[in-house]
Coordinates of C-alpha atoms in Angstrom, one line a residue:
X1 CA 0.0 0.0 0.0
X2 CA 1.5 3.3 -1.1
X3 CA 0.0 5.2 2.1
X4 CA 1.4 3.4 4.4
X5 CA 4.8 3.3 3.0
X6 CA 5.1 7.0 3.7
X7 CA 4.3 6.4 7.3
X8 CA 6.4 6.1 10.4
X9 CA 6.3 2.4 10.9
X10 CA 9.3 0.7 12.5
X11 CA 9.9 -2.2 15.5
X12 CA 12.9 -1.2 17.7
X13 CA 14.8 -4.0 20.0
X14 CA 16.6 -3.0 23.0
X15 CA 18.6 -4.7 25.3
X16 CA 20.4 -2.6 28.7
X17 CA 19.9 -1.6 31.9
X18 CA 18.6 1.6 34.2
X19 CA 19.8 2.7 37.4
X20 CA 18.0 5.6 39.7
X21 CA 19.1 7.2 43.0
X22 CA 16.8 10.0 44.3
X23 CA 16.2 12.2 47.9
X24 CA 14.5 14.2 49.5
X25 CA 15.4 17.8 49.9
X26 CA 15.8 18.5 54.0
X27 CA 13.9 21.7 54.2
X28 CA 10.4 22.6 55.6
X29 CA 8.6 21.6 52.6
X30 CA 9.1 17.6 52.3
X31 CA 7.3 17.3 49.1
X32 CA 10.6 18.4 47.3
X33 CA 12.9 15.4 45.4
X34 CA 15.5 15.8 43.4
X35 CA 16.8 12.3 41.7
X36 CA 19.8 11.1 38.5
X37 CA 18.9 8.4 36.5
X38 CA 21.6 6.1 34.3
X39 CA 20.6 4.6 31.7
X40 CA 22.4 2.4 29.0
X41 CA 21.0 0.1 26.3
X42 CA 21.9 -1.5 23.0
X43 CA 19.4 -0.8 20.4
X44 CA 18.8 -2.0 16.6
X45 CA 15.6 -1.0 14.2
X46 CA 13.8 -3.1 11.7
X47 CA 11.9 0.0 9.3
X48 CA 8.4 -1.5 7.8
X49 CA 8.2 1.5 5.5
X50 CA 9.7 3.1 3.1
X51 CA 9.4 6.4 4.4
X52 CA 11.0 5.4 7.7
X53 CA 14.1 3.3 6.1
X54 CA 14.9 6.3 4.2
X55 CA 14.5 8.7 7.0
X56 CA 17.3 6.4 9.4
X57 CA 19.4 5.3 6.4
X58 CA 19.8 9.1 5.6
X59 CA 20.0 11.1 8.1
X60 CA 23.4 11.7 9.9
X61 CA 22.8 11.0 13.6
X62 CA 25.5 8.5 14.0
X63 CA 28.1 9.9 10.9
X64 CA 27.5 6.4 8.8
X65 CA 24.4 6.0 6.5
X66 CA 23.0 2.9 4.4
X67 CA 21.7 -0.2 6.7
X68 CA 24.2 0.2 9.5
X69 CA 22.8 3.3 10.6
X70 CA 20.1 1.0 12.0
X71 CA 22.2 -1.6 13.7
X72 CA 24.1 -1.4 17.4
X73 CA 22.9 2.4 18.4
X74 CA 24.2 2.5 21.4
X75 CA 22.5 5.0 24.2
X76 CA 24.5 6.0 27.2
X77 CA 22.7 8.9 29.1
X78 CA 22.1 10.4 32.0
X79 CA 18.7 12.2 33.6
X80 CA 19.1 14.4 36.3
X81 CA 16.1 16.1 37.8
X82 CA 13.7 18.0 40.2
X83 CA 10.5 17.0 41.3
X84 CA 7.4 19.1 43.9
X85 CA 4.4 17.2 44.1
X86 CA 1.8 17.6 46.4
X87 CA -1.0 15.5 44.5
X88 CA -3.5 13.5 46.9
X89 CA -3.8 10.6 44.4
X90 CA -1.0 9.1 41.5
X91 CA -4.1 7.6 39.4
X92 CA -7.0 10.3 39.9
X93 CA -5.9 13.1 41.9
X94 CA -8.5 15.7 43.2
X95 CA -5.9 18.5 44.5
X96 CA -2.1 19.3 44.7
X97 CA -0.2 20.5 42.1
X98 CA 2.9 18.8 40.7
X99 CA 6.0 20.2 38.8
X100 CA 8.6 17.8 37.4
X101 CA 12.0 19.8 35.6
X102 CA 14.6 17.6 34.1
X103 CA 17.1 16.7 31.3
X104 CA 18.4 14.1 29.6
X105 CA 22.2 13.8 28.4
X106 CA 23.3 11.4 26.1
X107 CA 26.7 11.3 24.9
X108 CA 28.8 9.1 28.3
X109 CA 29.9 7.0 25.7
X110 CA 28.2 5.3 23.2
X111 CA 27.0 6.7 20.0
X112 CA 24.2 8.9 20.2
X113 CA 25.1 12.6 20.9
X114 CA 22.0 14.1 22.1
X115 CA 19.9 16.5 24.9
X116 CA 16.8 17.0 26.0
X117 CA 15.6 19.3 28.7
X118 CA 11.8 18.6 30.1
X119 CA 9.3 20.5 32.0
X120 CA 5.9 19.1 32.7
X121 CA 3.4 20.7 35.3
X122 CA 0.2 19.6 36.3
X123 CA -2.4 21.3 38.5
X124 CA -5.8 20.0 40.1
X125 CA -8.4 21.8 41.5
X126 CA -11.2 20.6 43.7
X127 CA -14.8 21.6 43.3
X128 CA -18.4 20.9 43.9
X129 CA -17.3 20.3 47.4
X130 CA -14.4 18.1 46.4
X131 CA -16.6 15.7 44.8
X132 CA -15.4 16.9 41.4
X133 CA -12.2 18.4 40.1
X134 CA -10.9 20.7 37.6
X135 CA -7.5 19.3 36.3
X136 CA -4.9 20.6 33.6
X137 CA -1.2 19.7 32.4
X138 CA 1.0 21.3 30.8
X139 CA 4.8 19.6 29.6
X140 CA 7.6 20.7 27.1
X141 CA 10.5 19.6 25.7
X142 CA 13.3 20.1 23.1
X143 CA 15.8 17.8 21.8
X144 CA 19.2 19.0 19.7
X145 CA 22.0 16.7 19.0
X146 CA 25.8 18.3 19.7
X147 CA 29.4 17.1 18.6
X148 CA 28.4 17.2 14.5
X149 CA 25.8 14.7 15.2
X150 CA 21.9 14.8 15.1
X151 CA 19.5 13.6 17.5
X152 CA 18.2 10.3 16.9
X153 CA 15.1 10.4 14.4
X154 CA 13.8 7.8 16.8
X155 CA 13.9 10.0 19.7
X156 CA 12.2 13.3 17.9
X157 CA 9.4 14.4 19.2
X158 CA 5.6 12.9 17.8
X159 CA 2.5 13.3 19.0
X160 CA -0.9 11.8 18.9
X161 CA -2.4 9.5 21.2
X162 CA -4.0 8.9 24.6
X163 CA -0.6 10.3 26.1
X164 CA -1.5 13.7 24.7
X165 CA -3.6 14.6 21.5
X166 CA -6.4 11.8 22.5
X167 CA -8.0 12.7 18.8
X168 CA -5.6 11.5 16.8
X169 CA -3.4 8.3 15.5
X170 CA -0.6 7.6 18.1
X171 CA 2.5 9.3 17.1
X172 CA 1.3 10.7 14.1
X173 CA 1.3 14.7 14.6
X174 CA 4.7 16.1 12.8
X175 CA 6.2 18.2 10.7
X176 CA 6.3 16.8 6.9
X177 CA 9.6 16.8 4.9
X178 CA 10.9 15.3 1.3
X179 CA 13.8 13.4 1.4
X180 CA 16.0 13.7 -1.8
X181 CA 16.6 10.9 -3.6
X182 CA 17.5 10.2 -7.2
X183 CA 15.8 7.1 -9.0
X184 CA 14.8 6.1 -12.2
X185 CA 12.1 5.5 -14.7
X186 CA 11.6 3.3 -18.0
X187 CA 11.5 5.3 -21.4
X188 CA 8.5 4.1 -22.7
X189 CA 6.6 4.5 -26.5
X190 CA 2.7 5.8 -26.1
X191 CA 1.7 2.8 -27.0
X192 CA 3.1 1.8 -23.7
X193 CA 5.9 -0.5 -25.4
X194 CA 9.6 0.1 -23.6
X195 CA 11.9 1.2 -25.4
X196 CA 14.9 -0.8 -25.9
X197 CA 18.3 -0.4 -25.0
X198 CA 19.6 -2.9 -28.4
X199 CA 16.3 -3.1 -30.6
X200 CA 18.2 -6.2 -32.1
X201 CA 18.5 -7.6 -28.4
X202 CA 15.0 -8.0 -26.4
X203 CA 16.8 -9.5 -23.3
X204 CA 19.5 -6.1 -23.2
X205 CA 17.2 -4.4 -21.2
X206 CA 15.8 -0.8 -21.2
X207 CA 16.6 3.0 -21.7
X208 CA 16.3 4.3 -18.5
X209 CA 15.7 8.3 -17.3
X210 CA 17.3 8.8 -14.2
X211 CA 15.4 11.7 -12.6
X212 CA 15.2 13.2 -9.0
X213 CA 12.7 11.5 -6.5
X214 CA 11.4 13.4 -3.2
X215 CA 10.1 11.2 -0.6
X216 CA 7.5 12.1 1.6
X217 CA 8.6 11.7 5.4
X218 CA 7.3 12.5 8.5
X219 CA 10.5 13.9 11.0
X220 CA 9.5 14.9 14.1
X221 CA 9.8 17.8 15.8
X222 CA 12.4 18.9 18.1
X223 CA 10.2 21.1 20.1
X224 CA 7.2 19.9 21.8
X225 CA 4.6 21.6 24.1
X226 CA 0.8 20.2 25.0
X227 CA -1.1 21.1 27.1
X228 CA -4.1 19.5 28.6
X229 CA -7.6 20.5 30.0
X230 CA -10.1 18.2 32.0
X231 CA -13.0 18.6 34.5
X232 CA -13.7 15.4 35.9
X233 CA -17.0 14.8 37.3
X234 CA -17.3 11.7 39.6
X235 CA -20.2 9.3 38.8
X236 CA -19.7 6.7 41.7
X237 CA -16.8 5.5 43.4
X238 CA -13.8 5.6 41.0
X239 CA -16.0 6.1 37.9
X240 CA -15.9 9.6 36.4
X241 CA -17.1 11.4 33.4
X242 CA -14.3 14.0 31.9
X243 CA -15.0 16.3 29.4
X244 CA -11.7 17.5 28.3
X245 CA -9.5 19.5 25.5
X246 CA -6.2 19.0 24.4
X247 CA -3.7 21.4 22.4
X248 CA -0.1 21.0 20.8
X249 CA 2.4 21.6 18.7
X250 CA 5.9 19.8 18.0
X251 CA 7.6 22.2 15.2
X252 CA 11.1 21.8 13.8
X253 CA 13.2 24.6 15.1
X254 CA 16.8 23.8 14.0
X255 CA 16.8 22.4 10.6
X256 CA 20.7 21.8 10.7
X257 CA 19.5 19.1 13.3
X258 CA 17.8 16.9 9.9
X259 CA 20.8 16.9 8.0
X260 CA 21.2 14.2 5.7
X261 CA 24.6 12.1 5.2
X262 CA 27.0 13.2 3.5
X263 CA 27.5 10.2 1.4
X264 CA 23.6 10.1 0.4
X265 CA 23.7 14.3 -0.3
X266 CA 26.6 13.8 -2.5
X267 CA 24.8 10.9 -4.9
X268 CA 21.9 12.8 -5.1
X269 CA 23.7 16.3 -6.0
X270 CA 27.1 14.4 -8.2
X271 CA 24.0 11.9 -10.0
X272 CA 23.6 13.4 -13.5
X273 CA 19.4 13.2 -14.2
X274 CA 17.5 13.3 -17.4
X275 CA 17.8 12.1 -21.2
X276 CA 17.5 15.4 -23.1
X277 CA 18.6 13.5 -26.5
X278 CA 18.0 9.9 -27.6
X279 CA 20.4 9.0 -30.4
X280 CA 18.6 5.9 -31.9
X281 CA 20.7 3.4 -34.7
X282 CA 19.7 -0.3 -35.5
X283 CA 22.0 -1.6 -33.1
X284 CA 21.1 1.1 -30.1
X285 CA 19.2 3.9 -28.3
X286 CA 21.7 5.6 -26.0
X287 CA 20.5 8.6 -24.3
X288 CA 22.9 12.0 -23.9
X289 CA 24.3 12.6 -20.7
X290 CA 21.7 14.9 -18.3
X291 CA 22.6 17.7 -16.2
X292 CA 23.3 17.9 -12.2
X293 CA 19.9 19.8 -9.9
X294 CA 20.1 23.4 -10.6
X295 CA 19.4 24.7 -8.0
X296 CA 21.3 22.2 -5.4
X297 CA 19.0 20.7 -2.9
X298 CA 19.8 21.8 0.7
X299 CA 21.1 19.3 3.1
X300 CA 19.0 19.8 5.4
X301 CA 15.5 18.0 4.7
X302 CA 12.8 20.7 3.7
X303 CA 9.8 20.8 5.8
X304 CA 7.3 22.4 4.3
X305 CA 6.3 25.6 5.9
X306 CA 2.4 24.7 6.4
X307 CA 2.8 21.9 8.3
X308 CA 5.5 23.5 10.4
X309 CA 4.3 25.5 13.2
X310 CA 1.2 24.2 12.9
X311 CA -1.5 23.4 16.4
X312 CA -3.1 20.6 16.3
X313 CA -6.6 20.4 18.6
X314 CA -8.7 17.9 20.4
X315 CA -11.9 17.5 22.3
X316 CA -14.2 15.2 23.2
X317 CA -15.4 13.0 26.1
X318 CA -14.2 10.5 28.4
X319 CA -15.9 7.3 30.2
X320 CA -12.9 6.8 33.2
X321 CA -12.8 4.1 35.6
X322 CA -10.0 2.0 38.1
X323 CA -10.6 -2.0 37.2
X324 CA -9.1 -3.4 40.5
X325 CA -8.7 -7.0 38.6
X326 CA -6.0 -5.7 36.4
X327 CA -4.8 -2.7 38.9
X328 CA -4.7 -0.2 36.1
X329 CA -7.6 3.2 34.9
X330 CA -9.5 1.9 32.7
X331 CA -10.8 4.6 29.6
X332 CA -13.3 5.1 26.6
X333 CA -12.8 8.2 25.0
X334 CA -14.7 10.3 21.8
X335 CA -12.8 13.1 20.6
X336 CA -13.1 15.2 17.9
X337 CA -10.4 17.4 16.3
X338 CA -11.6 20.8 15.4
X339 CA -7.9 22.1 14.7
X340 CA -5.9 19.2 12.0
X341 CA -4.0 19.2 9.2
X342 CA -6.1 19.0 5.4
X343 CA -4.2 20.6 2.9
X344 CA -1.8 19.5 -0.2
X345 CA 1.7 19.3 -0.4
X346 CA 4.1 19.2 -3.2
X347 CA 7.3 18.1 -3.5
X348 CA 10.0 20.7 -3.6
X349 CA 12.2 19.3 -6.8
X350 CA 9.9 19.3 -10.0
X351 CA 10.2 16.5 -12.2
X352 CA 10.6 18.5 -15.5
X353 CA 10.0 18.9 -18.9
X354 CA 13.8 19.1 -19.6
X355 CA 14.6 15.8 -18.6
X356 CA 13.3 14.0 -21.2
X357 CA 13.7 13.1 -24.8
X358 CA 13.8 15.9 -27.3
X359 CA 14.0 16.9 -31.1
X360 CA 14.5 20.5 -32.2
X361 CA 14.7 22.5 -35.2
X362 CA 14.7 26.1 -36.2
X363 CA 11.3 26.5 -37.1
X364 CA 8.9 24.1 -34.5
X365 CA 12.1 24.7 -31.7
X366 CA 12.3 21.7 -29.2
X367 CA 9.5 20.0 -28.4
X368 CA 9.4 16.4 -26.4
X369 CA 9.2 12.9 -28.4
X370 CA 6.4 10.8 -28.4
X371 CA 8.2 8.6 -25.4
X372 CA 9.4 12.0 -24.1
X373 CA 5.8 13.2 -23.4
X374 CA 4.2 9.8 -22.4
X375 CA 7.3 8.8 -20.1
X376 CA 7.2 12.7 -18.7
X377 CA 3.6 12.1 -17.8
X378 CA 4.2 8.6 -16.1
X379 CA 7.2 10.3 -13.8
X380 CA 5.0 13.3 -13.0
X381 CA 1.7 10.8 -11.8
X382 CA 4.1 8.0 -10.4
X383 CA 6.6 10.6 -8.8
X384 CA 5.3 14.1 -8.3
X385 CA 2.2 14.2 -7.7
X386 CA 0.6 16.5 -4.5
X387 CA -0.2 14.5 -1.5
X388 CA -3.0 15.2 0.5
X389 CA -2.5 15.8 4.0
X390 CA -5.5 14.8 5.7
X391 CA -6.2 14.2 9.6
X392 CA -8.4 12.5 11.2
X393 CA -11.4 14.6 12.0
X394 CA -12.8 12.2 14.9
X395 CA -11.7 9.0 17.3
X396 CA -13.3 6.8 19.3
X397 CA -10.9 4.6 21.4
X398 CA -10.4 2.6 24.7
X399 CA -7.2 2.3 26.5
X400 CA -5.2 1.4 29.7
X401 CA -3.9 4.7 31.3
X402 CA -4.1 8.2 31.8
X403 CA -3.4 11.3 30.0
X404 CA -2.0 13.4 33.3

């Protein structure tokens, strides 16, 4: 399916270990903590799409590119961190207020080069003589890779989900990119007949156009903030009804940080595309060499501008309960998304008349062959065509957990 190939779709396997030490701050207020955590693992990824193969082959977060990039990512980071809570309940608080500051530094060995600071905050407020409570949450966070590496695209920031936009598809919100690539296409007659390379030779194979490909992809963010509003209104015992709202946004803020490999940036801008000529004997069609992408693509990926800086919205209602057989909140949830994304997109390198197969004279001037035209038109529909961008405008969904 063509869709889902352009979506984030991956299994990671990890194997290491996590160690925590936290205390408690000696002062009069004994709801202050502050805590380090070490953590270390061994990680590989298996991509089940195209979009997301290309996105960890190509990007430079570990200096390599091609298949390795994906094997042996070794993670060595530390968390240290500050935490105030005075919440009554950890499942479904009524009052207190919690505020949790933090950040994560990878880069003790290993080979990820990375940080993260966090912020979350969370605030409940009780009403209709405490039977009822108003609750909201707010959390940020922003990841940049140092040392000439990028962050992880693994560990960008996505959203979607009951963790946070409860309207849409789990880790679907982000910013949408074209990767550079540079592929190929079959010069082929109208009649839809290839054209081949030795017309005396059926088994020599095919004339071939090589022309520049952009792939959709979906990057992440490295800034995210999402904020969350709920009144929860208790039915009986730990059953409540919650109306609620959620908001975000994960833009990209440094482009440097999606900077694609040097050795993949240098085959797509050193790889000569199109067949402006096809000389054509008894013996062979050969086509004239093309011309190198005028302008040069940037190395950075290009995120297109309307999906960057762009709130998403979500709101609904929520059937929440505590199953004691399992020990875990229990939720069914409607939401609708009044604020999504539904707009085209293009992609930024135009597959172009100029690439193909051409005669000229002094009179008529250049106009494309018949395979010229006919293949141009296949590599525009197969290749260039605008995407549509389209959310989904309402969810209904059960799950195991809470949002804050």
């Amino acid at each position: 399916n063509a869709v889902l190939q352009n979506l984030q779709n991956y299994t990671q396997s990890s194997a290491g270990f996590t160690l925590s030490l936290s205390y408690p701050l000696r002062n009069k207020n004994r709801f202050n903590r502050v805590g380090i955590t070490y953590s270390f693992d061994r990680s590989s990824l298996l991509a089940l799409s195209t979009a997301s193969k290309n996105l960890f082959e190509f990007l430079a977060f570990r200096g390599i590119t091609g298949p390795n990039a994906l094997e042996g990512i070794i993670t060595s980071k530390i968390f240290p961190n500050f935490s105030f809570n005075t919440l009554d309940s950890a499942i479904s608080p009524h009052h207190g207020h919690q505020l949790t500051l933090g950040a994560e530094i990878a880069g003790l060995g290993g080979t990820v080069r990375s940080v993260r600071p966090i912020v979350q905050y969370k605030r409940f407020i009780p009403v209709q003589n405490r039977r009822n409570a108003v609750g909201f949450n707010i959390q940020g966070s922003f990841i940049s890779g140092f040392g000439g590496l990028v962050a992880p695209p693994f560990q960008r920031s996505y959203m979607g989900g009951e963790n946070d936009l409860r309207g849409f598809d789990i880790r679907s919100v982000s910013p949408v990119a074209f990767l550079p690539s540079v592929g190929s296409i079959t010069l082929t007659n109208p009649t839809g007949v290839p054209i081949l390379k030795d017309p005396q030779n059926p088994h020599g194979g095919f004339v071939t156009v090589p022309i520049p490909v952009d792939q959709i992809t979906f990057p992440g963010g490295d800034l995210s903030v999402v904020t969350n509003l709920e009144y929860r209104i208790t039915i009986y015992g730990p059953v409540a009804l919650a109306p609620f709202m959620d908001a975000g946004i994960d833009p990209v803020i440094r482009r440097s940080q999606l900077q694609i490999a040097s050795q993949q940036y240098q085959s797509v801008i050193g790889t000569l595309v199109g067949c402006p000529t096809l000389t054509q004997t008894a013996t062979a069609n050969t086509c004239s060499p093309g011309f190198l992408l005028t302008p040069q693509p940037s190395q950075d990926l290009q995120v297109l501008g309307s999906t960057n800086w762009r709130p998403r919205m979500s709101t609904g209602l929520e059937l929440q309960m505590f199953l004691p057989v399992i020990n875990a909140p229990f939720r069914i949830y409607w939401a609708y998304n009044p604020v999504r994304l539904d707009s085209p997109a293009s992609p930024p390198i135009p597959i172009t008349e100029a690439m193909f197969p051409k005669t000229c004279n002094q009179v008529t001037g250049c106009t494309l062959t018949g395979a010229g035209w006919y293949t141009y038109n296949l590599a525009k529909n197969a290749y260039s065509q605008s995407f549509l961008l389209r959310e989904p405008r309402k969810t209904f969904r059960f799950t195991v957990a809470t949002t804050f």
